[in-house]
Coordinates of C-alpha atoms and ligand atoms in Angstrom, one line a residue:
M1 CA 137.5 107.1 102.9
C2 CA 140.9 108.5 104.0
G3 CA 142.9 110.3 101.4
I4 CA 146.6 111.2 101.3
V5 CA 148.4 113.8 99.3
G6 CA 152.0 114.8 99.2
Y7 CA 154.4 117.3 97.4
T8 CA 158.0 118.0 97.1
G9 CA 159.5 120.5 94.6
K10 CA 160.6 123.9 93.8
N11 CA 157.2 125.7 94.7
A12 CA 155.4 126.3 97.9
A13 CA 153.8 123.1 99.1
L14 CA 150.7 124.4 101.1
P15 CA 148.6 125.4 98.0
Y16 CA 149.3 122.1 96.2
L17 CA 148.4 120.1 99.3
L18 CA 145.1 122.0 99.9
E19 CA 144.2 121.7 96.3
G20 CA 144.9 118.0 96.3
L21 CA 142.9 117.5 99.5
S22 CA 140.0 119.1 97.9
R23 CA 140.2 116.7 95.0
L24 CA 139.9 113.9 97.4
E25 CA 137.0 115.3 99.4
Y26 CA 134.5 113.2 97.4
R27 CA 135.8 110.0 98.9
G28 CA 134.1 111.1 102.2
Y29 CA 136.1 112.3 105.3
D30 CA 135.4 114.0 108.8
S31 CA 138.7 115.8 109.6
A32 CA 141.8 116.9 107.8
G33 CA 145.4 118.1 108.3
I34 CA 148.7 118.9 106.7
A35 CA 152.4 118.8 107.7
V36 CA 155.1 120.9 106.0
I37 CA 158.9 120.7 106.6
E38 CA 161.1 123.8 106.7
N39 CA 164.3 124.9 108.5
S40 CA 164.5 121.4 110.2
R41 CA 161.1 121.7 111.6
I42 CA 157.9 120.0 110.8
D43 CA 154.8 122.1 111.3
V44 CA 151.4 120.3 111.6
T45 CA 148.0 122.0 111.2
R46 CA 144.8 119.9 111.7
T47 CA 141.1 120.4 112.2
G48 CA 138.0 118.3 113.0
G49 CA 135.3 118.8 110.3
S50 CA 135.7 120.0 106.8
L51 CA 138.5 121.0 104.7
S52 CA 137.2 124.7 104.6
L53 CA 138.0 124.8 108.3
L54 CA 141.6 123.7 107.6
E55 CA 141.9 126.3 104.8
E56 CA 140.7 129.1 107.2
K57 CA 143.3 128.1 109.7
L58 CA 146.0 128.1 107.1
A59 CA 144.9 131.3 105.2
P60 CA 147.3 133.7 107.0
F61 CA 150.3 131.4 106.1
L62 CA 149.5 130.8 102.4
P63 CA 151.3 130.2 100.1
G64 CA 154.1 129.7 102.8
T65 CA 157.7 128.9 101.9
A66 CA 158.0 125.2 102.7
K67 CA 158.5 123.2 99.7
T68 CA 157.7 119.6 101.0
G69 CA 154.7 118.4 102.7
I70 CA 151.9 115.7 103.2
G71 CA 148.2 116.1 103.8
H72 CA 145.3 113.8 104.8
T73 CA 141.6 113.7 104.9
R74 CA 140.6 111.2 107.7
W75 CA 137.4 109.0 107.9
A76 CA 137.4 108.0 111.5
T77 CA 137.8 104.4 112.5
H78 CA 139.9 104.5 115.7
G79 CA 138.8 107.6 117.7
A80 CA 136.2 110.4 117.1
P81 CA 136.8 112.8 114.2
T82 CA 138.6 115.4 116.3
E83 CA 141.6 117.6 115.7
Q84 CA 143.6 115.4 118.1
N85 CA 142.9 112.3 116.0
A86 CA 143.3 114.0 112.7
H87 CA 146.4 113.1 110.7
P88 CA 149.3 114.0 110.2
H89 CA 150.6 112.4 113.5
L90 CA 154.0 113.5 114.9
S91 CA 156.4 111.3 116.7
R92 CA 157.3 112.3 120.4
S93 CA 160.2 114.6 119.5
G94 CA 158.7 115.8 116.2
L95 CA 161.2 113.8 114.2
F96 CA 158.7 112.1 112.1
A97 CA 155.2 113.1 110.7
V98 CA 153.1 110.4 109.1
V99 CA 149.8 110.2 107.2
H100 CA 148.1 106.8 106.9
N101 CA 145.3 105.1 105.0
G102 CA 144.2 101.8 106.2
I103 CA 143.9 100.0 109.5
I104 CA 146.8 98.7 111.8
E105 CA 145.5 95.5 113.2
N106 CA 148.3 94.9 115.8
Y107 CA 148.3 98.5 117.0
T108 CA 147.2 97.6 120.6
E109 CA 150.2 95.3 121.2
L110 CA 152.5 97.8 119.5
K111 CA 151.2 100.6 121.7
E112 CA 151.6 98.5 124.9
Q113 CA 155.3 98.0 124.0
L114 CA 155.8 101.6 123.2
V115 CA 154.2 102.8 126.4
S116 CA 156.5 100.5 128.4
D117 CA 159.4 102.0 126.4
G118 CA 158.3 105.4 127.8
F119 CA 156.4 106.8 124.8
S120 CA 153.2 108.6 125.4
F121 CA 150.2 109.0 123.0
S122 CA 148.0 112.1 122.5
S123 CA 145.3 110.4 120.1
Q124 CA 143.1 107.3 120.1
T125 CA 144.2 106.4 116.6
D126 CA 146.1 103.3 115.4
T127 CA 148.2 105.7 113.2
E128 CA 150.0 107.5 116.1
V129 CA 151.6 104.0 116.8
I130 CA 153.4 104.2 113.5
A131 CA 154.8 107.7 114.2
Q132 CA 156.2 106.6 117.6
L133 CA 157.5 103.4 116.2
L134 CA 159.3 105.3 113.5
E135 CA 161.1 107.4 116.1
K136 CA 161.9 104.3 118.2
N137 CA 163.4 102.4 115.1
Y138 CA 165.2 105.5 113.6
D139 CA 168.8 104.3 112.7
G140 CA 169.9 107.5 110.7
S141 CA 168.4 106.0 107.4
F142 CA 165.0 107.6 106.6
H143 CA 164.0 105.0 104.0
G144 CA 165.4 102.1 105.9
T145 CA 163.5 103.1 109.1
V146 CA 160.1 103.4 107.2
R147 CA 160.7 99.9 105.6
K148 CA 161.7 98.4 109.1
T149 CA 158.6 100.0 110.7
A150 CA 156.2 98.9 108.0
A151 CA 157.4 95.4 108.4
M152 CA 156.2 95.4 112.0
L153 CA 152.6 96.4 111.1
S154 CA 149.9 94.0 110.3
G155 CA 146.7 95.1 108.5
S156 CA 146.6 97.6 105.6
F157 CA 148.5 100.8 105.1
A158 CA 149.5 103.4 102.7
L159 CA 152.0 105.7 104.4
A160 CA 153.6 109.0 103.6
V161 CA 156.2 110.0 106.0
L162 CA 158.4 113.2 106.6
C163 CA 161.6 113.2 108.6
R164 CA 162.9 116.4 110.2
N165 CA 166.6 115.4 109.3
E166 CA 165.7 115.1 105.6
P167 CA 163.8 118.3 104.6
D168 CA 163.6 117.6 100.8
S169 CA 162.4 114.0 101.1
I170 CA 159.3 112.0 101.4
V171 CA 159.1 108.1 101.9
C172 CA 156.0 106.2 101.0
I173 CA 155.2 102.5 101.4
R174 CA 152.0 100.6 101.0
K175 CA 150.3 97.4 101.7
E176 CA 146.6 96.8 100.5
S177 CA 145.8 100.6 100.5
P178 CA 146.6 102.2 97.1
L179 CA 149.2 105.1 96.4
V180 CA 150.1 106.7 93.2
L181 CA 152.8 109.0 92.3
G182 CA 153.5 111.5 89.4
K183 CA 156.1 114.1 88.5
N184 CA 156.2 117.3 86.4
E185 CA 158.5 120.2 86.0
N186 CA 157.4 121.6 89.4
G187 CA 158.1 118.6 91.5
V188 CA 156.8 115.3 92.6
F189 CA 153.2 114.7 93.7
L190 CA 151.7 111.7 95.5
A191 CA 148.2 110.8 96.4
S192 CA 146.0 107.9 97.5
D193 CA 143.8 108.3 94.4
S194 CA 144.9 109.5 91.0
S195 CA 142.1 112.1 90.8
A196 CA 144.4 114.3 93.0
L197 CA 147.2 114.0 90.5
L198 CA 145.4 114.7 87.2
R199 CA 146.0 118.4 87.3
H200 CA 149.7 117.9 87.4
T201 CA 150.3 114.7 85.3
K202 CA 148.6 112.0 83.5
D203 CA 151.5 109.6 83.8
V204 CA 151.4 107.9 87.2
F205 CA 153.4 105.3 89.0
R206 CA 151.3 102.9 91.0
L207 CA 153.0 101.5 94.2
E208 CA 152.6 97.8 94.5
N209 CA 152.1 96.0 97.8
N210 CA 155.2 96.3 100.0
E211 CA 157.0 98.4 97.5
S212 CA 158.4 101.7 98.8
V213 CA 159.6 104.9 97.3
L214 CA 162.1 107.5 98.5
I215 CA 161.4 110.9 97.0
E216 CA 164.7 112.8 97.2
N217 CA 165.5 116.3 95.7
G218 CA 162.8 115.8 93.1
E219 CA 163.8 112.3 92.1
L220 CA 161.7 109.1 92.5
H221 CA 163.6 106.0 93.8
F222 CA 161.6 102.9 93.9
F223 CA 162.3 99.9 95.9
A224 CA 161.0 96.3 95.5
P225 CA 159.6 94.5 98.7
D226 CA 163.1 93.0 99.2
G227 CA 164.6 96.4 99.4
S228 CA 166.4 96.5 96.1
E229 CA 166.1 99.6 94.0
E230 CA 163.9 99.0 90.8
E231 CA 162.8 100.6 87.7
K232 CA 159.0 101.3 87.4
K233 CA 157.0 102.0 84.4
S234 CA 154.3 104.7 84.4
I235 CA 150.7 104.2 83.5
H236 CA 149.1 106.8 81.3
L237 CA 145.6 107.9 82.5
N238 CA 142.9 108.6 79.8
R239 CA 141.0 111.2 81.7
S240 CA 141.4 114.8 82.5
A241 CA 141.0 116.8 85.7
H242 CA 138.1 118.5 83.9
D243 CA 136.2 115.2 84.0
A244 CA 136.0 115.7 87.7
E245 CA 134.4 119.2 87.6
K246 CA 130.7 120.2 88.0
N247 CA 130.4 121.9 84.6
G248 CA 127.7 124.2 85.6
Y249 CA 125.6 121.7 87.6
S250 CA 124.8 122.6 91.3
H251 CA 126.0 119.1 92.5
F252 CA 128.2 116.3 91.2
M253 CA 125.4 113.8 91.8
L254 CA 123.0 115.7 89.4
K255 CA 125.6 116.1 86.7
E256 CA 126.4 112.3 87.0
I257 CA 122.7 111.4 86.7
F258 CA 122.5 113.5 83.5
E259 CA 125.7 111.6 82.2
E260 CA 124.0 108.3 82.6
P261 CA 123.0 107.9 78.9
A262 CA 126.6 108.5 77.9
A263 CA 128.0 106.3 80.6
F264 CA 125.8 103.5 79.4
R265 CA 126.5 103.9 75.8
N266 CA 130.2 104.4 76.2
T267 CA 130.4 101.3 78.2
V268 CA 128.4 98.9 76.1
A269 CA 128.9 100.2 72.5
P270 CA 132.6 99.2 72.2
F271 CA 131.6 95.6 73.0
L272 CA 128.8 95.2 70.4
K273 CA 130.1 94.1 67.2
N274 CA 127.8 93.0 64.2
G275 CA 125.2 91.6 66.6
R276 CA 127.8 89.8 68.6
I277 CA 129.6 90.7 71.9
E278 CA 133.3 90.9 72.1
F279 CA 134.9 92.1 75.4
S280 CA 138.5 93.3 75.1
G281 CA 139.5 92.1 78.6
F282 CA 137.4 88.8 78.6
S283 CA 137.7 86.4 75.7
P284 CA 137.4 82.8 76.7
T285 CA 136.9 80.3 74.0
K286 CA 133.5 78.7 73.4
E287 CA 134.8 75.6 75.1
E288 CA 135.9 77.5 78.1
V289 CA 132.6 79.1 78.3
K290 CA 130.8 75.8 78.1
K291 CA 132.9 74.6 81.0
I292 CA 131.5 77.2 83.3
S293 CA 129.1 75.4 85.6
R294 CA 127.9 78.4 87.7
V295 CA 128.4 82.1 88.2
I296 CA 128.8 83.9 91.5
I297 CA 128.5 87.8 91.4
T298 CA 129.9 89.4 94.5
A299 CA 130.1 93.2 95.3
C300 CA 129.2 95.8 98.0
G301 CA 126.4 98.6 98.1
S302 CA 124.9 99.5 94.8
A303 CA 127.3 97.2 93.0
Y304 CA 125.7 94.3 94.8
H305 CA 122.3 95.4 93.5
V306 CA 123.9 95.2 90.0
G307 CA 124.7 91.7 91.0
I308 CA 121.0 91.0 91.8
A309 CA 119.9 92.3 88.4
G310 CA 122.7 90.3 86.7
K311 CA 121.6 87.1 88.5
Y312 CA 118.2 87.3 86.7
A313 CA 119.7 88.0 83.4
I314 CA 122.3 85.2 83.5
E315 CA 119.8 82.7 84.7
R316 CA 117.3 83.6 82.0
L317 CA 119.6 84.1 79.0
A318 CA 122.6 81.8 79.7
K319 CA 120.6 79.3 81.7
L320 CA 123.4 79.1 84.1
P321 CA 123.0 78.8 88.0
C322 CA 123.8 82.3 89.3
E323 CA 124.0 83.8 92.7
A324 CA 124.6 87.3 93.9
E325 CA 126.6 87.6 97.3
I326 CA 127.4 90.5 99.5
A327 CA 131.3 90.6 99.4
S328 CA 131.7 91.2 103.2
E329 CA 129.8 87.9 103.9
F330 CA 131.0 85.9 101.0
R331 CA 134.7 86.4 101.9
Y332 CA 134.2 84.7 105.2
R333 CA 132.1 81.8 103.9
S334 CA 133.4 78.3 103.0
P335 CA 132.0 78.3 99.5
V336 CA 132.6 75.2 97.3
L337 CA 134.3 76.8 94.3
D338 CA 136.4 75.2 91.5
E339 CA 137.8 76.1 88.1
R340 CA 134.4 75.8 86.7
T341 CA 133.1 78.6 88.8
L342 CA 133.1 82.1 87.2
V343 CA 133.3 84.7 90.1
V344 CA 132.4 88.2 88.9
V345 CA 133.5 91.0 91.2
I346 CA 131.8 94.4 90.5
S347 CA 133.4 97.5 91.8
Q348 CA 133.4 101.1 90.7
S349 CA 136.5 102.1 92.6
G350 CA 138.3 98.8 92.2
E351 CA 139.5 99.3 95.9
T352 CA 136.6 98.2 98.0
A353 CA 138.3 96.0 100.8
D354 CA 135.6 93.4 101.0
S355 CA 135.3 92.9 97.3
L356 CA 139.0 92.6 97.0
A357 CA 139.1 90.0 99.9
A358 CA 136.4 88.1 98.1
L359 CA 138.3 88.1 94.9
R360 CA 141.4 86.7 96.6
M361 CA 139.5 84.0 98.5
A362 CA 137.8 82.9 95.2
K363 CA 141.1 82.7 93.3
E364 CA 142.7 80.8 96.2
K365 CA 139.9 78.2 95.9
G366 CA 140.5 77.8 92.2
A367 CA 137.8 79.9 90.7
K368 CA 138.3 82.2 87.6
V369 CA 137.7 85.7 88.5
L370 CA 136.3 88.4 86.2
S371 CA 136.1 91.9 87.5
V372 CA 133.8 94.8 86.3
V373 CA 135.7 98.0 87.3
N374 CA 135.5 101.6 86.5
V375 CA 139.0 102.6 87.6
P376 CA 141.7 101.0 85.3
E377 CA 144.7 101.4 87.6
S378 CA 142.9 99.8 90.6
T379 CA 143.8 96.8 92.7
I380 CA 140.8 94.8 91.9
A381 CA 141.5 95.2 88.1
N382 CA 145.1 94.3 88.6
E383 CA 144.4 91.1 90.6
S384 CA 141.7 89.6 88.4
D385 CA 142.1 86.9 85.8
S386 CA 140.1 89.2 83.4
V387 CA 138.6 92.7 83.5
I388 CA 135.7 94.3 81.8
Y389 CA 135.9 98.0 82.3
T390 CA 133.0 100.4 82.6
A391 CA 133.5 103.7 80.8
A392 CA 131.5 105.8 83.2
G393 CA 134.3 108.3 83.7
P394 CA 135.3 109.7 87.2
E395 CA 132.3 109.6 89.6
I396 CA 132.8 112.1 92.3
A397 CA 129.5 112.1 94.2
V398 CA 129.8 109.5 97.0
A399 CA 126.5 107.9 96.2
T400 CA 127.0 106.2 92.9
T401 CA 124.7 106.9 89.9
K402 CA 126.3 106.6 86.5
A403 CA 128.7 103.9 87.5
Y404 CA 125.9 101.8 88.7
C405 CA 124.2 102.3 85.4
A406 CA 127.3 101.4 83.4
Q407 CA 127.8 98.2 85.5
L408 CA 124.3 97.1 84.7
G409 CA 125.3 97.5 81.0
V410 CA 128.1 95.1 81.5
V411 CA 126.2 92.5 83.4
Y412 CA 123.6 92.5 80.7
L413 CA 126.1 92.1 78.0
L414 CA 127.8 89.4 80.0
A415 CA 124.6 87.5 80.3
A416 CA 124.1 87.8 76.5
F417 CA 127.6 86.8 75.8
L418 CA 127.5 83.6 77.9
A419 CA 124.2 82.8 76.3
F420 CA 125.7 83.1 72.8
E421 CA 128.7 81.0 73.5
R422 CA 126.8 78.3 75.4
E423 CA 124.2 78.2 72.5
E424 CA 121.6 77.8 75.2
N425 CA 119.2 80.4 73.8
G426 CA 117.5 81.1 70.5
K427 CA 119.3 83.5 68.5
G428 CA 116.1 85.5 68.0
E429 CA 115.6 86.2 71.8
L430 CA 119.3 87.3 72.1
Q431 CA 119.1 89.6 69.1
S432 CA 116.0 91.3 70.4
F433 CA 117.6 91.6 73.9
I434 CA 120.7 93.3 72.2
R435 CA 118.4 95.6 70.3
E436 CA 116.9 96.6 73.6
I437 CA 120.3 97.3 75.1
R438 CA 121.2 99.5 72.2
Q439 CA 118.0 101.5 72.9
I440 CA 118.8 102.1 76.6
P441 CA 120.8 105.4 76.1
E442 CA 118.0 107.0 74.3
K443 CA 115.5 105.7 76.9
L444 CA 117.7 106.9 79.6
S445 CA 117.6 110.4 78.1
R446 CA 113.8 110.2 78.1
A447 CA 113.7 109.0 81.7
L448 CA 115.7 112.2 82.6
D449 CA 112.7 114.2 81.7
Y450 CA 111.3 113.3 85.1
A451 CA 113.7 115.9 86.6
Q452 CA 111.1 118.6 86.8
E453 CA 108.5 116.5 88.3
A454 CA 110.9 115.0 90.8
Q455 CA 111.3 118.4 92.3
Q456 CA 107.6 118.7 92.9
T457 CA 107.2 115.1 94.2
A458 CA 110.2 115.5 96.5
K459 CA 108.2 118.2 98.5
Q460 CA 105.8 115.4 99.5
L461 CA 108.7 113.2 100.7
A462 CA 110.9 115.6 102.3
S463 CA 109.2 115.4 105.7
L464 CA 108.9 111.7 105.9
E465 CA 110.7 109.5 108.5
H466 CA 110.2 106.1 106.7
I467 CA 109.7 104.9 103.2
Y468 CA 109.2 101.2 102.2
Y469 CA 110.1 100.1 98.6
I470 CA 108.8 96.9 97.2
G471 CA 109.1 95.0 93.8
R472 CA 109.4 91.6 92.3
Q473 CA 112.3 90.2 90.3
S474 CA 113.9 92.9 88.3
D475 CA 111.7 95.5 90.0
F476 CA 113.0 94.2 93.3
A477 CA 116.6 94.8 92.1
A478 CA 115.5 98.4 91.2
A479 CA 113.8 98.8 94.6
A480 CA 116.8 97.7 96.6
E481 CA 118.9 100.4 94.8
A482 CA 116.3 103.0 94.9
S483 CA 115.9 102.5 98.7
L484 CA 119.7 102.6 99.3
K485 CA 120.0 105.8 97.2
M486 CA 117.2 107.7 99.1
K487 CA 118.5 106.6 102.5
E488 CA 122.2 107.4 101.9
I489 CA 121.6 110.9 100.8
S490 CA 118.3 112.1 102.5
Y491 CA 118.8 110.2 105.7
I492 CA 115.2 109.1 105.6
H493 CA 114.9 105.5 107.0
C494 CA 114.2 103.4 103.8
E495 CA 113.9 99.6 103.4
A496 CA 113.4 97.5 100.3
Y497 CA 111.5 94.3 100.3
A498 CA 110.7 91.7 97.8
A499 CA 107.0 92.6 97.4
G500 CA 105.8 89.2 98.3
E501 CA 107.9 89.1 101.6
L502 CA 106.4 92.2 103.1
K503 CA 103.5 90.4 104.6
H504 CA 105.9 88.2 106.5
G505 CA 106.5 90.9 109.2
T506 CA 107.2 94.3 107.8
I507 CA 103.5 95.0 106.9
S508 CA 103.0 95.4 110.6
L509 CA 104.8 98.8 110.1
I510 CA 102.4 100.0 107.6
E511 CA 99.9 102.5 108.9
K512 CA 97.8 105.5 107.8
G513 CA 100.1 107.7 105.6
T514 CA 103.1 105.4 105.4
L515 CA 104.8 105.9 102.0
V516 CA 105.3 102.8 100.0
V517 CA 107.2 103.1 96.6
A518 CA 105.9 100.2 94.5
H519 CA 108.0 99.2 91.4
A520 CA 105.7 97.6 89.0
C521 CA 107.2 97.6 85.6
C522 CA 107.7 93.9 84.9
D523 CA 104.6 92.6 83.0
R524 CA 105.1 89.1 84.3
M525 CA 104.9 90.1 87.9
F526 CA 102.5 93.1 87.4
E527 CA 99.4 91.4 88.8
K528 CA 101.2 90.0 91.7
T529 CA 102.8 93.3 92.6
V530 CA 99.4 95.0 92.3
S531 CA 98.1 92.5 94.8
N532 CA 100.8 93.6 97.3
I533 CA 100.0 97.2 96.5
R534 CA 96.4 96.6 97.4
E535 CA 97.5 95.0 100.7
V536 CA 99.5 98.1 101.9
K537 CA 96.8 100.5 100.6
A538 CA 94.2 98.5 102.6
R539 CA 96.3 99.5 105.6
G540 CA 96.3 103.1 104.9
A541 CA 99.6 103.4 102.9
R542 CA 100.1 106.1 100.3
V543 CA 101.7 104.6 97.2
L544 CA 104.1 106.1 94.7
A545 CA 103.9 103.5 91.8
V546 CA 106.9 103.2 89.3
T547 CA 105.6 101.6 86.2
T548 CA 105.1 101.9 82.4
K549 CA 102.4 103.8 80.5
K550 CA 100.5 100.8 79.6
H551 CA 99.6 100.1 83.3
L552 CA 98.5 103.5 84.2
K553 CA 94.9 102.6 84.1
E554 CA 95.2 99.9 86.7
L555 CA 97.1 102.2 88.9
S556 CA 94.8 105.3 88.5
D557 CA 94.0 105.5 92.4
M558 CA 97.8 105.7 93.3
E559 CA 98.7 108.9 95.2
Y560 CA 101.8 109.3 92.9
V561 CA 102.8 107.6 89.7
L562 CA 106.0 107.8 87.7
T563 CA 106.5 106.1 84.5
V564 CA 109.5 104.7 82.7
P565 CA 109.9 103.7 79.1
E566 CA 109.1 100.1 78.1
T567 CA 112.0 97.6 77.7
D568 CA 112.8 94.0 78.3
E569 CA 112.0 93.0 81.9
L570 CA 115.6 92.4 82.7
L571 CA 116.6 95.9 81.8
F572 CA 114.1 97.8 84.0
P573 CA 116.6 98.3 86.8
V574 CA 118.6 100.7 84.6
L575 CA 115.5 102.8 83.6
E576 CA 113.9 102.8 87.0
A577 CA 117.2 104.0 88.5
V578 CA 117.1 107.5 86.9
P579 CA 113.7 108.9 88.2
L580 CA 114.3 107.5 91.6
Q581 CA 117.8 108.9 91.8
L582 CA 116.4 112.3 90.8
L583 CA 113.7 111.9 93.5
A584 CA 116.3 111.0 96.2
F585 CA 118.4 114.0 95.0
H586 CA 115.6 116.5 95.3
T587 CA 114.4 115.1 98.6
A588 CA 117.9 115.3 100.1
L589 CA 118.3 118.8 98.8
L590 CA 115.1 120.0 100.4
R591 CA 116.1 118.3 103.7
G592 CA 119.3 120.4 103.5
C593 CA 121.7 117.3 103.3
S594 CA 125.0 117.3 102.0
V595 CA 124.1 115.5 98.7
D596 CA 127.5 114.9 97.3
K597 CA 129.2 114.0 100.5
P598 CA 126.6 112.3 102.9
R599 CA 127.6 112.1 106.5
N600 CA 129.5 109.0 107.6
L601 CA 129.7 107.6 104.0
A602 CA 132.9 107.1 101.9
K603 CA 133.3 106.7 98.2
S604 CA 136.0 104.0 98.3
V605 CA 135.6 101.8 101.3
T606 CA 139.1 100.6 101.8
V607 CA 138.6 99.1 105.3
E608 CA 136.5 96.2 106.3
Ligands
G6P1 C1 130.4 102.7 99.0 C2 129.7 103.7 98.0 C3 128.6 103.0 97.2 C4 129.2 101.8 96.5 C5 129.9 101.0 97.4 C6 130.7 99.9 96.6 O1 129.5 102.3 99.9 O2 129.2 104.8 98.9 O3 128.1 104.0 96.4 O4 128.2 101.2 95.7 O5 130.9 101.6 98.2 O6 131.8 100.5 96.0 P1 132.5 100.0 94.7 O7 133.7 101.1 94.5 O8 133.1 98.7 95.1 O9 131.6 99.9 93.6

């Protein structure tokens, strides 16, 4: 989603701003722009399209002499991704320039008022309202004007503002949308995402809701929501800018798929202690665990698919009622929750707006919230009662791979942990489940051997318009994720169905040559899934079967087969993910798609 950067210091600002924006490209965007301030003048350069177009426009002026500036990558919400709608937006006399992440919900009424006050607008964005409002509210105090203006906005925002009268200053304020700042000997850097700061510092300040900061002559002055100046402690980031580089791979997605064994191992290994599970951020007593009467897992996108796999694991191992809920739906329901409900929020970024809203709703209703998050300094991590961190490292490709894998690792451990503490399960079954978990990294490495074959099979898929994915139980969770992965990066229309459900409508779409990817790894469900495979084959479908070696004989007449290593039924989603991610990757590549940054998608979805 939208990205913000800013710099003020002793060096030229433009190169820093462009480099910072390139670090945020992975979030997904469709236009970009920067503003620099010099000689009491704010200069804005913007383009629709990619950052390279902005770089081309600015090339003759690099590095420039302006030492203060802000930049933005925009993911269109209000108005098309054109140059006119790109940020920064200037106020009518050029007094203020603003970049904004989030959505201003009352922008229509604010705009009407501004129009009747004689202001005119040159974009369709909600953000331009902020720029004009800043000018209208200006009382000589830069920081005071930004605070006053922010107080009139409803919705979510992270703002970075320049004022022509204060050439060495930037003011930022935020509500709901994240903003981080850092400092080194060259100056002060700010960004909506710490990955744009890592090159400059690992010690960052995270602005909290309604806090603001005045950056003046290289100094950071933080202000509490009531306007009083406050001291702020920095957070140390345990990752380096190098983690977010391709390291010889052609694409981030490919690199991240190959990092899955490590992501899974680094996530689960620290929690496995002498056959027991101990989480550092979640350590309820046995009595507290026994009081839990049900678990609700809520998340978006791939993280929701982790929830489906987690539901099967928690039900079977811990014998607790468990549901997986899409966060954007769950947040508006009227669920009956109480202190005996454990709500698990899963989010790679820790910033997904719907997951965050679901968390807040659950807390308000008295439930305990445990989050599973990959980014330590994120809002979801901050607001949860307890947190289990995945150790996937920075994930840059928009379509998640290794973080999904690491999230699965946590929900499996969580299921086993709840089972241990509830003493609901034979120790033997749990021990063997944990042994299987320990073997997953090695099996993931074996699953990566499919990389070569995926390139070949992808050739058969690249010209398709539709693919259907089917599976039962854990195979269904795997199918849902495989289908999402293929559609988001290759733009082929894909749908996943519980295999038994296909005949209740969707089978009417199966005709000669339709490709069905049939996930048939779970032994318990194998015969049932084979019946569904037969049903689609009888109607002319070509089938790509995803299975284990021992079932190859029964599936000898399939058009394509790919095998994954044996494991416990519950753990198949993690092993099935690898070959299907590779297949999606190569199919998308053959179709000429932008694999790491698919059109219209964003990595961190900070709006509803
Ligand atoms: C976006 C990403 C998906 C991700 C989903 C949830 O749609 O493209 O890959 O699964 O958001 O993100 P989260 O950060 O909450 O896991």
